CSV table of C-alpha atoms in Angstrom, one decimal:
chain,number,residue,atom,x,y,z
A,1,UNK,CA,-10.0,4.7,-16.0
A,2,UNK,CA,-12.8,5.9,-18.1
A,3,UNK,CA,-15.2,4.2,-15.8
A,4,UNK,CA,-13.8,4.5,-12.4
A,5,UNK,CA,-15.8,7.5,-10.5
A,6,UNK,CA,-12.6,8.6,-8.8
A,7,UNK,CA,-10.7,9.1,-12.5
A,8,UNK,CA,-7.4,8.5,-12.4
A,9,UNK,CA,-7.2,8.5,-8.5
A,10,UNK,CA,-6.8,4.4,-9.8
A,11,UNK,CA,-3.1,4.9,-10.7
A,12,UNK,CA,-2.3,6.2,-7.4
A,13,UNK,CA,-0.6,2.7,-6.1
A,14,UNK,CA,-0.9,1.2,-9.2
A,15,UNK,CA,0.7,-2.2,-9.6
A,16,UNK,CA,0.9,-2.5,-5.8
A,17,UNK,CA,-1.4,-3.4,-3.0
A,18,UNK,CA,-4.3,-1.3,-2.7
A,19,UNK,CA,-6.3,-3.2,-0.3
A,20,UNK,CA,-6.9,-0.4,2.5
A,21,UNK,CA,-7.3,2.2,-0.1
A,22,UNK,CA,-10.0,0.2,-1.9
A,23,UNK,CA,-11.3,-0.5,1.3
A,24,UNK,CA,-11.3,3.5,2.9
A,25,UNK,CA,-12.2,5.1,-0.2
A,26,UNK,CA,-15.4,2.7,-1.1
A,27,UNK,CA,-18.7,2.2,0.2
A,28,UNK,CA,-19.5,-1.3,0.8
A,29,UNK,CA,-21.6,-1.9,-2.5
A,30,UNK,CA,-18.6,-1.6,-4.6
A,31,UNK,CA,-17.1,-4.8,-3.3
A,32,UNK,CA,-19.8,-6.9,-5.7
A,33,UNK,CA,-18.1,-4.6,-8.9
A,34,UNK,CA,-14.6,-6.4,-8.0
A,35,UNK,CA,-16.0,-9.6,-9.9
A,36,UNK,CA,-16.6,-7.7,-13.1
A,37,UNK,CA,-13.1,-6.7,-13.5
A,38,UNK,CA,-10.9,-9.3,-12.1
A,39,UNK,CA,-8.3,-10.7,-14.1
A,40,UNK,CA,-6.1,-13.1,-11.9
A,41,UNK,CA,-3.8,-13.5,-9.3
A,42,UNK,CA,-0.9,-11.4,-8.0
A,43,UNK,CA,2.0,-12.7,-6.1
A,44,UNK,CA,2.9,-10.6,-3.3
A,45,UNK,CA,6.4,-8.3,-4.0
A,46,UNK,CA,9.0,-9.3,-1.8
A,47,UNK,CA,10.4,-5.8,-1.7
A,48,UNK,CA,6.7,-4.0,-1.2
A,49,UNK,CA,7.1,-2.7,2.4
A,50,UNK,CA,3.6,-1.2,2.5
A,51,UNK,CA,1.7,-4.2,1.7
A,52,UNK,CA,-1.2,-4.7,4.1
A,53,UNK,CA,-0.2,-7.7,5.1
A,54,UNK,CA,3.0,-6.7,6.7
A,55,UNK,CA,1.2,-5.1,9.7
A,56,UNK,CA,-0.8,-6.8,12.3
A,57,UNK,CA,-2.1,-3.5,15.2
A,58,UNK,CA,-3.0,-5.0,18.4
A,59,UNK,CA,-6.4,-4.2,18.4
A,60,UNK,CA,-7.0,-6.8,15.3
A,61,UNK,CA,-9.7,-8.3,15.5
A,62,UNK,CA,-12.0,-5.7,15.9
A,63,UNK,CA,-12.6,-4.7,12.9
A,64,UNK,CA,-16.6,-4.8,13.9
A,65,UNK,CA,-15.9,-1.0,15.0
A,66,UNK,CA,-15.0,-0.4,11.5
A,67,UNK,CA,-17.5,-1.8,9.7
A,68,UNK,CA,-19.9,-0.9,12.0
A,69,UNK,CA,-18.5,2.9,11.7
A,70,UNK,CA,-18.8,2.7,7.9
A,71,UNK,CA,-22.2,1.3,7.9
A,72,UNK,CA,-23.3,4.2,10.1
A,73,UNK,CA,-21.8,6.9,7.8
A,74,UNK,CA,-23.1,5.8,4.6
A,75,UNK,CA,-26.4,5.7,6.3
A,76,UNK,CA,-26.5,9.4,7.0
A,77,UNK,CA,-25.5,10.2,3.8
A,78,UNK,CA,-28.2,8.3,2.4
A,79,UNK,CA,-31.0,9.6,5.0
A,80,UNK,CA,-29.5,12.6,4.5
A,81,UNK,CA,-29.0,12.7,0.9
A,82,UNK,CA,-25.6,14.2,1.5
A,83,UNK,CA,-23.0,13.5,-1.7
A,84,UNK,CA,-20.1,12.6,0.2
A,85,UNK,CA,-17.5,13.9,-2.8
A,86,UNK,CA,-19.4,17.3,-3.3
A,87,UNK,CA,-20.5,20.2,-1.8
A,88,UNK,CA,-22.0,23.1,-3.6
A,89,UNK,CA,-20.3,25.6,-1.9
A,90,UNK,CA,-17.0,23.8,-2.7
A,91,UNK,CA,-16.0,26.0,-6.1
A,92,UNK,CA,-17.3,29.7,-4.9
A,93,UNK,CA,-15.2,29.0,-2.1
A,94,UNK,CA,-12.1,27.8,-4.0
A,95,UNK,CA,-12.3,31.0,-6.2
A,96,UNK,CA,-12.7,33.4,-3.1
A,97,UNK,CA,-9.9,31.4,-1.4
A,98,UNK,CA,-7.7,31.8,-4.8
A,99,UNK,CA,-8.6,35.0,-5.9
A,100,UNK,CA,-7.1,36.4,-2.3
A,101,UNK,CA,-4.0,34.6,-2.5
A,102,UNK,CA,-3.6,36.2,-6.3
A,103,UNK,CA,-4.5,39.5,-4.8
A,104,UNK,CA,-2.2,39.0,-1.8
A,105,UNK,CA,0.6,38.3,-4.2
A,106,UNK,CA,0.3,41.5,-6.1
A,107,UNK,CA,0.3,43.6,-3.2
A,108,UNK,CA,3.0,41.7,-1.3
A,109,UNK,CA,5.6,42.2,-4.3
A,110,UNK,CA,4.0,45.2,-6.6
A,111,UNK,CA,1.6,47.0,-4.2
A,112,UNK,CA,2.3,50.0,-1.4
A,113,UNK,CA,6.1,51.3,-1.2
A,114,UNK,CA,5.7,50.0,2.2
A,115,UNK,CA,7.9,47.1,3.4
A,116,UNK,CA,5.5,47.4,6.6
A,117,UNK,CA,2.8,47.0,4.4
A,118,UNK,CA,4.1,44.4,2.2
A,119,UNK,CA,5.0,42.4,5.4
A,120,UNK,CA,1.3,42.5,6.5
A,121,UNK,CA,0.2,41.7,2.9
A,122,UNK,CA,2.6,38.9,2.6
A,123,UNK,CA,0.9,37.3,5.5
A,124,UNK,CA,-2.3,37.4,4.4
A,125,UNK,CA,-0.5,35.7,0.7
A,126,UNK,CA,0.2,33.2,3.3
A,127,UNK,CA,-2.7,32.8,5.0
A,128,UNK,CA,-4.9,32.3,1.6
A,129,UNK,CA,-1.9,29.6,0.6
A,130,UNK,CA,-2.5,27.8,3.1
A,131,UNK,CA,-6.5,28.1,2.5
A,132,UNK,CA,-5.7,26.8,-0.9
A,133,UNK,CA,-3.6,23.5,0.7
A,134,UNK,CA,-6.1,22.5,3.3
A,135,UNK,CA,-9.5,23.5,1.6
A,136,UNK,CA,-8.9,22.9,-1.6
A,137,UNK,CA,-6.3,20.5,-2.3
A,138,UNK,CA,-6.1,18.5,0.2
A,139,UNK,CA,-10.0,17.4,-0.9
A,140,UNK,CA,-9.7,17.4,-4.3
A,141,UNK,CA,-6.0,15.4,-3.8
A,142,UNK,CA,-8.8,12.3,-2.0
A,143,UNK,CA,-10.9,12.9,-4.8
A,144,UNK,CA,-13.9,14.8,-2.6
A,145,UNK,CA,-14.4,17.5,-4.7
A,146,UNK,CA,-16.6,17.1,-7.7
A,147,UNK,CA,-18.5,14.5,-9.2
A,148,UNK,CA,-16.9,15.5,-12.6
A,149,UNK,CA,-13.4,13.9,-12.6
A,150,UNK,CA,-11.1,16.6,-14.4
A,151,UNK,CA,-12.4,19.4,-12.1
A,152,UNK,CA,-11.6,17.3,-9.4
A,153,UNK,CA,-7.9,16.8,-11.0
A,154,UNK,CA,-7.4,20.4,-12.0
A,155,UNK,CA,-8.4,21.6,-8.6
A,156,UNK,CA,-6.0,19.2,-7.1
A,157,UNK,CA,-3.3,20.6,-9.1
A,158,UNK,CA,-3.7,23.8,-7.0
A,159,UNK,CA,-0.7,22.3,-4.9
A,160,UNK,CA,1.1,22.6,-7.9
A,161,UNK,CA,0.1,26.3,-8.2
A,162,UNK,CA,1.6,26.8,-4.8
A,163,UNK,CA,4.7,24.8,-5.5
A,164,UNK,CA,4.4,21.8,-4.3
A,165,UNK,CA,3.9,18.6,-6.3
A,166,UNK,CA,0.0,17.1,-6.0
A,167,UNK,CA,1.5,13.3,-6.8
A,168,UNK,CA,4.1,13.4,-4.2
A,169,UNK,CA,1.4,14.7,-2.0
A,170,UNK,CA,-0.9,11.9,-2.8
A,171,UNK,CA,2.1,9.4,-2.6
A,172,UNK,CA,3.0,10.3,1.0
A,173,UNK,CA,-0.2,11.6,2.3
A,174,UNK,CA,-2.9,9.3,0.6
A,175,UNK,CA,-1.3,6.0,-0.1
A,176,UNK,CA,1.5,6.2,3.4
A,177,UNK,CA,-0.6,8.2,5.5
A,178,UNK,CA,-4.1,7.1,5.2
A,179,UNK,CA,-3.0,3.5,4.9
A,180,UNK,CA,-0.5,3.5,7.8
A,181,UNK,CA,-1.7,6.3,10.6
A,182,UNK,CA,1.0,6.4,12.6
A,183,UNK,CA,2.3,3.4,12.4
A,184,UNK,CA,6.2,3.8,12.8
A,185,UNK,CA,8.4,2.9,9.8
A,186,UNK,CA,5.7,2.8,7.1
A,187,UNK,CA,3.7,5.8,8.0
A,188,UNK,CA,6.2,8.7,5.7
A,189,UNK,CA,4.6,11.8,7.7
A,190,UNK,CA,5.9,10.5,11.2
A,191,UNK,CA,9.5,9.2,9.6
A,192,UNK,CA,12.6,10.9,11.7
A,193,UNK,CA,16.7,10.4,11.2
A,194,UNK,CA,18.7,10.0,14.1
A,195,UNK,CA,19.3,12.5,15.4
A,196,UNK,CA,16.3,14.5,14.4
A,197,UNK,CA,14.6,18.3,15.4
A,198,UNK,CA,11.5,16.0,16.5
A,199,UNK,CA,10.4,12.5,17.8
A,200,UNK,CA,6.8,11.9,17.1
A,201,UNK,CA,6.0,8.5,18.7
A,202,UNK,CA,7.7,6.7,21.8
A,203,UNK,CA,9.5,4.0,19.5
A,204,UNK,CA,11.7,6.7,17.7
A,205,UNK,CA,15.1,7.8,19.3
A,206,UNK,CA,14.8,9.9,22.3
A,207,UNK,CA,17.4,13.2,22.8
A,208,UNK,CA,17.9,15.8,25.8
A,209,UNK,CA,16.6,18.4,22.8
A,210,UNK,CA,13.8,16.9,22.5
A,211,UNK,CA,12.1,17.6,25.9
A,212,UNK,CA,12.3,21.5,24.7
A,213,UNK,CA,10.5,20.5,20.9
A,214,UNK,CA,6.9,21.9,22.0
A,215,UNK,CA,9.1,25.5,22.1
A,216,UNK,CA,10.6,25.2,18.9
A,217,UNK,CA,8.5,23.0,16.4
A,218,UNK,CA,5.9,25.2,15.9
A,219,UNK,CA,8.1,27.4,14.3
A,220,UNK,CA,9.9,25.0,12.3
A,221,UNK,CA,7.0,23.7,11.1
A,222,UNK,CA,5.8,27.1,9.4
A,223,UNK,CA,8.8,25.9,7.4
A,224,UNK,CA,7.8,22.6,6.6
A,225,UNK,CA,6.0,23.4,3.1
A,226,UNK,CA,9.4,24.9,1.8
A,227,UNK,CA,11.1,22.4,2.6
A,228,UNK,CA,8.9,20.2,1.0
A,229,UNK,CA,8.4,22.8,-2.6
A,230,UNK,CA,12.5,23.4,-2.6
A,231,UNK,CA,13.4,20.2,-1.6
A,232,UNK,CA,11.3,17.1,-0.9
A,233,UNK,CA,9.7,16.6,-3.9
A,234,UNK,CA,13.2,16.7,-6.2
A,235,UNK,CA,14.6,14.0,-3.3
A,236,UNK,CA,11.2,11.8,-4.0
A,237,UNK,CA,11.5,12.4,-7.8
A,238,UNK,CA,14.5,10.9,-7.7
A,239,UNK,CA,15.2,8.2,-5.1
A,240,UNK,CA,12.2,7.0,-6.3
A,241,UNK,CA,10.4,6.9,-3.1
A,242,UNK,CA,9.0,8.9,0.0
A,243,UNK,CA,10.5,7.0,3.0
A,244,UNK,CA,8.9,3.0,2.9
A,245,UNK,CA,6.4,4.3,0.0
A,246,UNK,CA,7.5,3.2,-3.5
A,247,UNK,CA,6.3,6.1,-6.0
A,248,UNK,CA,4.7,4.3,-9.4
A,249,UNK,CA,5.8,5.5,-12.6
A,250,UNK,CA,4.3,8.7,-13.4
A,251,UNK,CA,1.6,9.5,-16.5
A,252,UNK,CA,2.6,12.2,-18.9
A,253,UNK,CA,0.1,14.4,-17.5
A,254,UNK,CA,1.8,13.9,-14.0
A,255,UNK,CA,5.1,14.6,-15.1
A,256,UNK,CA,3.8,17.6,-16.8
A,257,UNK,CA,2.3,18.7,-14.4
A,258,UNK,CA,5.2,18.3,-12.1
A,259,UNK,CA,7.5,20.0,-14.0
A,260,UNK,CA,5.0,22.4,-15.5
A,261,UNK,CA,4.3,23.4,-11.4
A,262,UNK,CA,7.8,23.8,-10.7
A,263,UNK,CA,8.7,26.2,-13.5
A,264,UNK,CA,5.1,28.1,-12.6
A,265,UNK,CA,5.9,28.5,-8.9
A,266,UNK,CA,10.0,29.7,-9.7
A,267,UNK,CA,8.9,32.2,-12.5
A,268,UNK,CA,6.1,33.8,-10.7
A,269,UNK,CA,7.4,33.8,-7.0
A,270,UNK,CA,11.0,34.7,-7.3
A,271,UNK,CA,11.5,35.4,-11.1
A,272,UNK,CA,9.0,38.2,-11.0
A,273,UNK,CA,9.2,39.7,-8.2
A,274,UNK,CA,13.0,40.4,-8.6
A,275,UNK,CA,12.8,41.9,-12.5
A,276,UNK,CA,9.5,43.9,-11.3
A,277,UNK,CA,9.3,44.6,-7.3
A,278,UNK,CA,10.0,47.9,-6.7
A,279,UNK,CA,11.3,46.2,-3.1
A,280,UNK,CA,15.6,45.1,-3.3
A,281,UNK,CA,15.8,41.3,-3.7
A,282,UNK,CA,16.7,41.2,-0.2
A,283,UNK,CA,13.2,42.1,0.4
A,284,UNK,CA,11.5,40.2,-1.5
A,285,UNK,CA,12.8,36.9,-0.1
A,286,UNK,CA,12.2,38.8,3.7
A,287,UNK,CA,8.5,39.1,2.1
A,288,UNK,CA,8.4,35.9,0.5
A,289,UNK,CA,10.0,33.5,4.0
A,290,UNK,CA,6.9,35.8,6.1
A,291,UNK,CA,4.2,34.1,3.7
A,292,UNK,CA,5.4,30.6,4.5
């Protein structure tokens, strides 16, 4: 791990099969390195249903696009000389983007007297929150944030900081997701029960309901990252698993900062607010639901 440029982004499948991973997350000069550290052979796991192997798309055999693609974009990074993991405006950003959620938060729950206020404050918490997911996380989480590998981790953790767990987010997002686009059954972000509020691809169970879900799943999706801080992650934690992905053990430092996240996000979103809000307790969860 010392020596890996993407730190301990390595332990994200580890143990398992990590071919498209290796292959998405690498230029093409790092397939000579593989030599260096192999150490044998591994006999596929009858019970790994997320090896690559186990899906054939019908466009195989093209994978000249793909390479091709690849070529092309590390080509322009090179002319270029763009750093494909870091961008100089990337930290000023994150601590404009952060520093407005922290100020949102104050006025939502200890600001004006005024629940109208609040309200309008609380969506602006939100606003930066979501800021924080999708410009912040979300690259430092695929390890395009910083060439120095604990800034990269501790700004990934910022899904933490909002409640959410930055492994389980990798786990369904990098290693299901990335691996398996929307490819039904192994792809986590598209699974569905039946029944289900939505049906994502035509394969999945179809319901009379579900001709009226472009009127009601926008709003249920403003809902989705709750469901997700309150409840999705303590599911994953302990089936084991997010839908066909297989979690790994955790390091130390991932179950810290699991639980470490959980206990942060409780204590200052709802333990706070209701010993120190001058708003009831009724209003703070109105203010609180309006920032998700």
């Amino acid at each position: 791990v010392p020596h890996h440029p993407g730190g301990n982004l390595i332990f994200v499948r580890a143990g398992q099969d990590s071919t498209q991973l290796f292959e998405s997350y690498h230029p093409f000069y790092v397939r000579k390195l593989l030599g260096r550290y192999y150490i044998g052979e591994v006999e596929e796991v009858a019970n790994d249903s997320l090896q690559c192997s186990t899906v054939e798309y019908c466009e195989s055999g093209n994978e000249p696009f793909y390479l091709t693609l690849k070529e092309r974009v590390e080509a322009y990074f090179e002319k270029h000389k763009v750093n494909p993991r870091v961008h100089p405006y990337m930290l000023p950003k994150s601590l404009l983007v952060i520093a407005g959620y922290m100020l949102f938060y104050y006025l939502s729950f200890f600001g004006p007297q005024s629940v109208s206020l609040s309200v309008l404050f609380a969506l602006a918490m939100g606003y930066f929150a979501a800021q924080i997911a999708m410009s912040i996380a979300h690259d430092a989480n695929h390890g395009a944030y910083s060439n120095i590998n604990w800034v990269g981790y501790l700004m990934s953790t910022s899904l933490d900081f909002l409640g959410a767990s930055s492994f389980m987010w990798r786990q369904q997002h990098v290693v299901g997701h990335h691996s398996f686009t929307n490819v039904d059954n192994y792809d986590p972000d598209i699974r569905v029960k039946d029944p289900d509020v939505r049906r994502v691809t035509s394969k999945q169970p179809m319901h009379n309901y579900h001709s009226f879900q472009h009127f009601y799943l926008g709003a249920l999706y403003g809902l989705l990252a709750l469901k997700g801080v309150l409840l999705d992650d303590f599911v994953a934690y302990i089936r084991g698993s997010i839908g066909p992905v297989k979690i790994p053990k955790m390091t130390n430092l991932e179950t810290g900062v699991f639980i470490g996240g959980k206990i942060l996000y409780t204590v200052y979103m709802f333990v706070l607010p209701c010993l120190f809000s001058h708003h009831s307790i009724f209003q703070c969860a109105v203010l609180y639901m309006t920032s998700q």
